[in-house]
CSV table of C-alpha atoms in Angstrom, one decimal:
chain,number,residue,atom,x,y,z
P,485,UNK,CA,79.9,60.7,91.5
P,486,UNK,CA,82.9,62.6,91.4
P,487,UNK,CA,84.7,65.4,94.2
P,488,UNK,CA,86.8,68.2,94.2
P,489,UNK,CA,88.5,69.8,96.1
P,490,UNK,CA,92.1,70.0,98.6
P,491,UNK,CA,91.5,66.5,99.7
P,492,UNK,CA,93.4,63.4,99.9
P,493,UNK,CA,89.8,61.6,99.6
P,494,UNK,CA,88.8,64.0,96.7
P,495,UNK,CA,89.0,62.3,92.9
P,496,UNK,CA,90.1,65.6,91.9
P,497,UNK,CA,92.5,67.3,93.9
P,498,UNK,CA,93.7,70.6,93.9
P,499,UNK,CA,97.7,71.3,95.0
P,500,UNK,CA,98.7,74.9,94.9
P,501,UNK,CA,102.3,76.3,95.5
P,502,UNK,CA,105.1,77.0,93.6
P,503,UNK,CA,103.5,75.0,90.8
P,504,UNK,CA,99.9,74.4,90.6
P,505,UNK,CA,98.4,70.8,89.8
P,506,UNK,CA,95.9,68.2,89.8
P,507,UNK,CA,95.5,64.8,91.3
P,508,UNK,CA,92.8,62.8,88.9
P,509,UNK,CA,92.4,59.9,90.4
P,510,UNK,CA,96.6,59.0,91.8
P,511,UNK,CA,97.7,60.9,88.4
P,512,UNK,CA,99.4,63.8,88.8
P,513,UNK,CA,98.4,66.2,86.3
P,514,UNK,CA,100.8,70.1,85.9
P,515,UNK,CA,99.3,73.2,85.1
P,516,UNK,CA,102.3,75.3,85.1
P,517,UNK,CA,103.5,78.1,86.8
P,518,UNK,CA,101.0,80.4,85.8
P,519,UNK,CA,99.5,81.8,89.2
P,520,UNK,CA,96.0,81.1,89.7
P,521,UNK,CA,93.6,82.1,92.8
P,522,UNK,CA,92.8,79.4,94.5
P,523,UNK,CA,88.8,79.8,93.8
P,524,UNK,CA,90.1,79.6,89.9
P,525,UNK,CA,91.5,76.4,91.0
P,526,UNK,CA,88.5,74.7,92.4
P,527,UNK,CA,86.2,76.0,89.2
P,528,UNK,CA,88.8,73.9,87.3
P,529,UNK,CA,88.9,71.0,89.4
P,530,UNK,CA,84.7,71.2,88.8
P,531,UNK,CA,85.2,71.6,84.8
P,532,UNK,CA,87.6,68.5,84.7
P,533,UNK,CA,85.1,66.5,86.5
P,534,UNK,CA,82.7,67.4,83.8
P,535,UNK,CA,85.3,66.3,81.2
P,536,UNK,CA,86.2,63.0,82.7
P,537,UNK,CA,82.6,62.2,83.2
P,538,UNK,CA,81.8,62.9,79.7
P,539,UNK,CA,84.8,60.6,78.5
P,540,UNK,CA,86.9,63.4,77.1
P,541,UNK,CA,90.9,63.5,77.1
P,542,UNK,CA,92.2,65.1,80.8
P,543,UNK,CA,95.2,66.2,79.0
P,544,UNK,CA,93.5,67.9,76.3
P,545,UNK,CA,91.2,69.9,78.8
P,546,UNK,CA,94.4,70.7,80.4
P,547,UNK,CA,96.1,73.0,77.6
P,548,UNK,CA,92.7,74.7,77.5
P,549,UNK,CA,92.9,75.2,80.8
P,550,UNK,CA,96.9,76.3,81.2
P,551,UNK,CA,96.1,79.5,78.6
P,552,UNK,CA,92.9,80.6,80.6
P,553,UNK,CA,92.7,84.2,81.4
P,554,UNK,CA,90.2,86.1,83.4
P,555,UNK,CA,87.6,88.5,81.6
P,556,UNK,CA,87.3,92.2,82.2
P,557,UNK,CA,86.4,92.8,85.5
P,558,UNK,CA,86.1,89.3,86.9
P,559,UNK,CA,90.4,88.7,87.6
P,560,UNK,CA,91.5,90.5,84.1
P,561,UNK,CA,95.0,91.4,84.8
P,562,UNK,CA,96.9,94.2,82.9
P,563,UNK,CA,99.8,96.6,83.6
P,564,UNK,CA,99.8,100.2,83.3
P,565,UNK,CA,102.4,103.1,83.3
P,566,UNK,CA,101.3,105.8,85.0
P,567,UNK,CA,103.3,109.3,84.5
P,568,UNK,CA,105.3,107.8,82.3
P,569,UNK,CA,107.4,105.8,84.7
P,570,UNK,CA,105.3,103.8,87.7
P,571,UNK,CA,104.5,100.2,86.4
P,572,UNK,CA,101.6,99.3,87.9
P,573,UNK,CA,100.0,95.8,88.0
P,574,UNK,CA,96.2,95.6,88.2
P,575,UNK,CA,93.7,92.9,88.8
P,576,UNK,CA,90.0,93.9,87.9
P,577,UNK,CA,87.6,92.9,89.9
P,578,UNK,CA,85.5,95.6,89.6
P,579,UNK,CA,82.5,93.9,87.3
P,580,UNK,CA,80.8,93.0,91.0
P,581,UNK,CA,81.1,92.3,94.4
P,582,UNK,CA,79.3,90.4,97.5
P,583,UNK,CA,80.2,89.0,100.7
P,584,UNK,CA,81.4,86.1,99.9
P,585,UNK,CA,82.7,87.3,96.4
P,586,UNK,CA,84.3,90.2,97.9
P,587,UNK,CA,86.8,87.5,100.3
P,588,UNK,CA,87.5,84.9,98.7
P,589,UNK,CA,88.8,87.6,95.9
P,590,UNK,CA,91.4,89.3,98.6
P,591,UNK,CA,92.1,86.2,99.7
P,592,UNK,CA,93.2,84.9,96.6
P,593,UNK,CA,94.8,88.5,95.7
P,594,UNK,CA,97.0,87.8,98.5
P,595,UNK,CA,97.9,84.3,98.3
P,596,UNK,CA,98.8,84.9,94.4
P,597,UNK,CA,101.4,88.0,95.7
P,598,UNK,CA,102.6,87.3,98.6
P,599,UNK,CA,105.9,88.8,98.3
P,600,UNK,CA,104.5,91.8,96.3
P,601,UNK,CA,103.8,95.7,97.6
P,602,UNK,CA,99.9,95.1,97.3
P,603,UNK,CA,97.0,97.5,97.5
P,604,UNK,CA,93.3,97.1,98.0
P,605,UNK,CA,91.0,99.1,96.4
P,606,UNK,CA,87.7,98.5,97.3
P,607,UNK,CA,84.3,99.9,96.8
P,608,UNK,CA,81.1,99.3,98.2
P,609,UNK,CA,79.2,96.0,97.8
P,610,UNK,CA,75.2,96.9,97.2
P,611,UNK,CA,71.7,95.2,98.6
P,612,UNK,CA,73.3,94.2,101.6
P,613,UNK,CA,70.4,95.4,103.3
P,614,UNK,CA,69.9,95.7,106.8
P,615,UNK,CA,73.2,94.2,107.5
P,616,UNK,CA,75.2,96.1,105.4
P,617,UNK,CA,77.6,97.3,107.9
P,618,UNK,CA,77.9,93.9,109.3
P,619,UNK,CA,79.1,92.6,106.0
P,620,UNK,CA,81.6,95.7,104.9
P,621,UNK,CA,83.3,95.4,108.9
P,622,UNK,CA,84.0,91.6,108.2
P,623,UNK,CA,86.1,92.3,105.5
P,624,UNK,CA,89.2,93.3,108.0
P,625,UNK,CA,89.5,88.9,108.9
P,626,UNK,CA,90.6,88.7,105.2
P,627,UNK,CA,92.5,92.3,104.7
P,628,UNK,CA,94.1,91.2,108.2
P,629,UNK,CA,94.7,87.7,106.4
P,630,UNK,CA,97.0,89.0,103.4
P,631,UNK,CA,98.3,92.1,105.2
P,632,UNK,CA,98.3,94.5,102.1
P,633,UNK,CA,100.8,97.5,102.2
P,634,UNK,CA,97.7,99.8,101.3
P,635,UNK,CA,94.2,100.1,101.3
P,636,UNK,CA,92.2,102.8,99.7
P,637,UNK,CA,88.1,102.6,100.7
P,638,UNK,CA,85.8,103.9,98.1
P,639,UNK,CA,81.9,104.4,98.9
P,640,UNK,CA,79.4,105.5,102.1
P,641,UNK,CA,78.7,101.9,102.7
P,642,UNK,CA,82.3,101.1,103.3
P,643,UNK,CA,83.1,104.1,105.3
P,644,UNK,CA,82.4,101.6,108.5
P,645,UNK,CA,85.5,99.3,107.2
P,646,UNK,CA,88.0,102.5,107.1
P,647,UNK,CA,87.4,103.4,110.9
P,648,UNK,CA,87.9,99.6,111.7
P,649,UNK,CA,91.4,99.4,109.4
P,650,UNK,CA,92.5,103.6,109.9
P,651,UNK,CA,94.8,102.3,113.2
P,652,UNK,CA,96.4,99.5,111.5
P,653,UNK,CA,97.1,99.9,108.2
P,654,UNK,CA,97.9,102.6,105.5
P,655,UNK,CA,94.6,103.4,104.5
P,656,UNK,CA,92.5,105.9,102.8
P,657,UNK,CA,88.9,106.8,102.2
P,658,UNK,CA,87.5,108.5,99.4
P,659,UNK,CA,83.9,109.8,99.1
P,660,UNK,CA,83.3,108.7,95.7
P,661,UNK,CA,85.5,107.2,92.2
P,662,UNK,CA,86.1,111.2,90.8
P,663,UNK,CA,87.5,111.8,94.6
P,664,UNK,CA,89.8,108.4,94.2
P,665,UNK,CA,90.7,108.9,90.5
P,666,UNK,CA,91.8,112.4,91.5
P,667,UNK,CA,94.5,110.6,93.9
P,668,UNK,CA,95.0,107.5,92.7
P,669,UNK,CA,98.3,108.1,90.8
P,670,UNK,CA,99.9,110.3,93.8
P,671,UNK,CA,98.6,106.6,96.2
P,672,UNK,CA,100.6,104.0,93.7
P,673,UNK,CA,104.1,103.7,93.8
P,674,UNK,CA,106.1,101.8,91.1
P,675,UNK,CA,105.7,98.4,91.0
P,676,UNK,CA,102.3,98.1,93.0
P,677,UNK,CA,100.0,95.5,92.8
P,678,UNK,CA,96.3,96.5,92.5
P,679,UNK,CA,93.4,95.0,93.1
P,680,UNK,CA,89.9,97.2,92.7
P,681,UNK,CA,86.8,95.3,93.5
P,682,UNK,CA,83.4,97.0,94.4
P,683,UNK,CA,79.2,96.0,93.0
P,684,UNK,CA,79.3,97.3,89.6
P,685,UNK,CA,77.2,100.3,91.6
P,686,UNK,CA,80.3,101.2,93.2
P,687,UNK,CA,81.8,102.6,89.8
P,688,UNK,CA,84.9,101.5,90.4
P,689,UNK,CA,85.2,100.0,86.6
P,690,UNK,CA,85.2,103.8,85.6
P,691,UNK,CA,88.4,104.0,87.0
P,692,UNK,CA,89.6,100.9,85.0
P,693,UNK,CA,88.7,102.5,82.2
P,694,UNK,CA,90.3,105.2,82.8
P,695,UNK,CA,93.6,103.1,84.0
P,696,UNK,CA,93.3,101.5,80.0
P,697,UNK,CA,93.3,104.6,77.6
């Protein structure tokens, strides 16, 4: 049986900060200075505990793991020029989104850019059921977290979030993704950092694909 996790006790043990690494078992293993979310981390952590039970070289795992990138909507980043001169720097998130899904992805958007002028973009997050405003108002305990410079709101089911936010933060809300789109490049300022997340429902990968032609 092997752990993971931010441990002393764990066998695998995730450090983050200026440079990420792992602790196998007292070895101390770098992974660069590549930032990471912490949540990309711990999925790692659980690969390399595959690979060392399995009898396969750390090390070799390791280079696999220092040129990972994210796919298309599940952490892709990309940059963008918009009119010609605004360099914006997205992360897509936009694939899907749930509860849990939905914070540990802000929370990880923030850690990764502290320093950085960062905006939410969020859309709804679907079959939430009978709770669905419960789960879209919980959202401000991670926003209030990380602080972002803007957010913009995207959806009916999120409206509830905006009138929680609207007295505290820069923030917008948008009926629907032609509404956004419409106003997205007058909301971005040069050297933003963007992160759209929403369910796949929420359409908010049509304005990724818009951001990449």
């Amino acid at each position: 049986l092997l752990t993971f996790g931010e441990k002393e006790s764990d066998d695998i043990r995730v450090i983050t900060g200026e440079e990420n690494k792992f602790i196998i078992e007292g070895v101390e293993y770098k992974l660069g200075t590549k930032k990471f979310g912490k949540h990309i981390l711990l999925d790692m952590a659980a690969a390399l505990g595959v690979v060392i039970s399995e009898g396969f070289p750390v090390e070799d795992a390791l280079e696999v793991l220092r040129n990972f990138k994210a796919l298309e909507g599940r952490g892709e980043e990309f940059d963008v020029i918009l009119s010609g001169v605004k360099k914006i720097h997205v992360t897509d998130e936009a694939y899907n989104a749930n509860p849990l899904s939905m914070k540990v992805a802000i929370t990880a958007f923030g850690e990764k850019y502290q320093d950085k002028h960062k905006v939410l973009v969020l859309g709804d997050m679907a079959e939430c059921g009978e709770e669905v405003a419960r789960y879209h108002n919980e959202l401000a305990v991670p926003i209030d977290n990380i602080k972002p410079n803007k957010i913009l709101l995207c959806g009916k089911d999120i409206k509830s979030l905006y009138e929680i936010l609207k007295d505290k933060y820069e923030v917008k809300f948008f009926e629907d993704t032609q509404e956004l789109l419409s106003s997205l490049e007058n909301e971005l300022e040069d050297e933003d950092y963007v992160m759209f997340k929403s369910s796949h429902s929420g359409n908010l990968y049509k304005i990724i694909e818009n951001l990449k032609q």
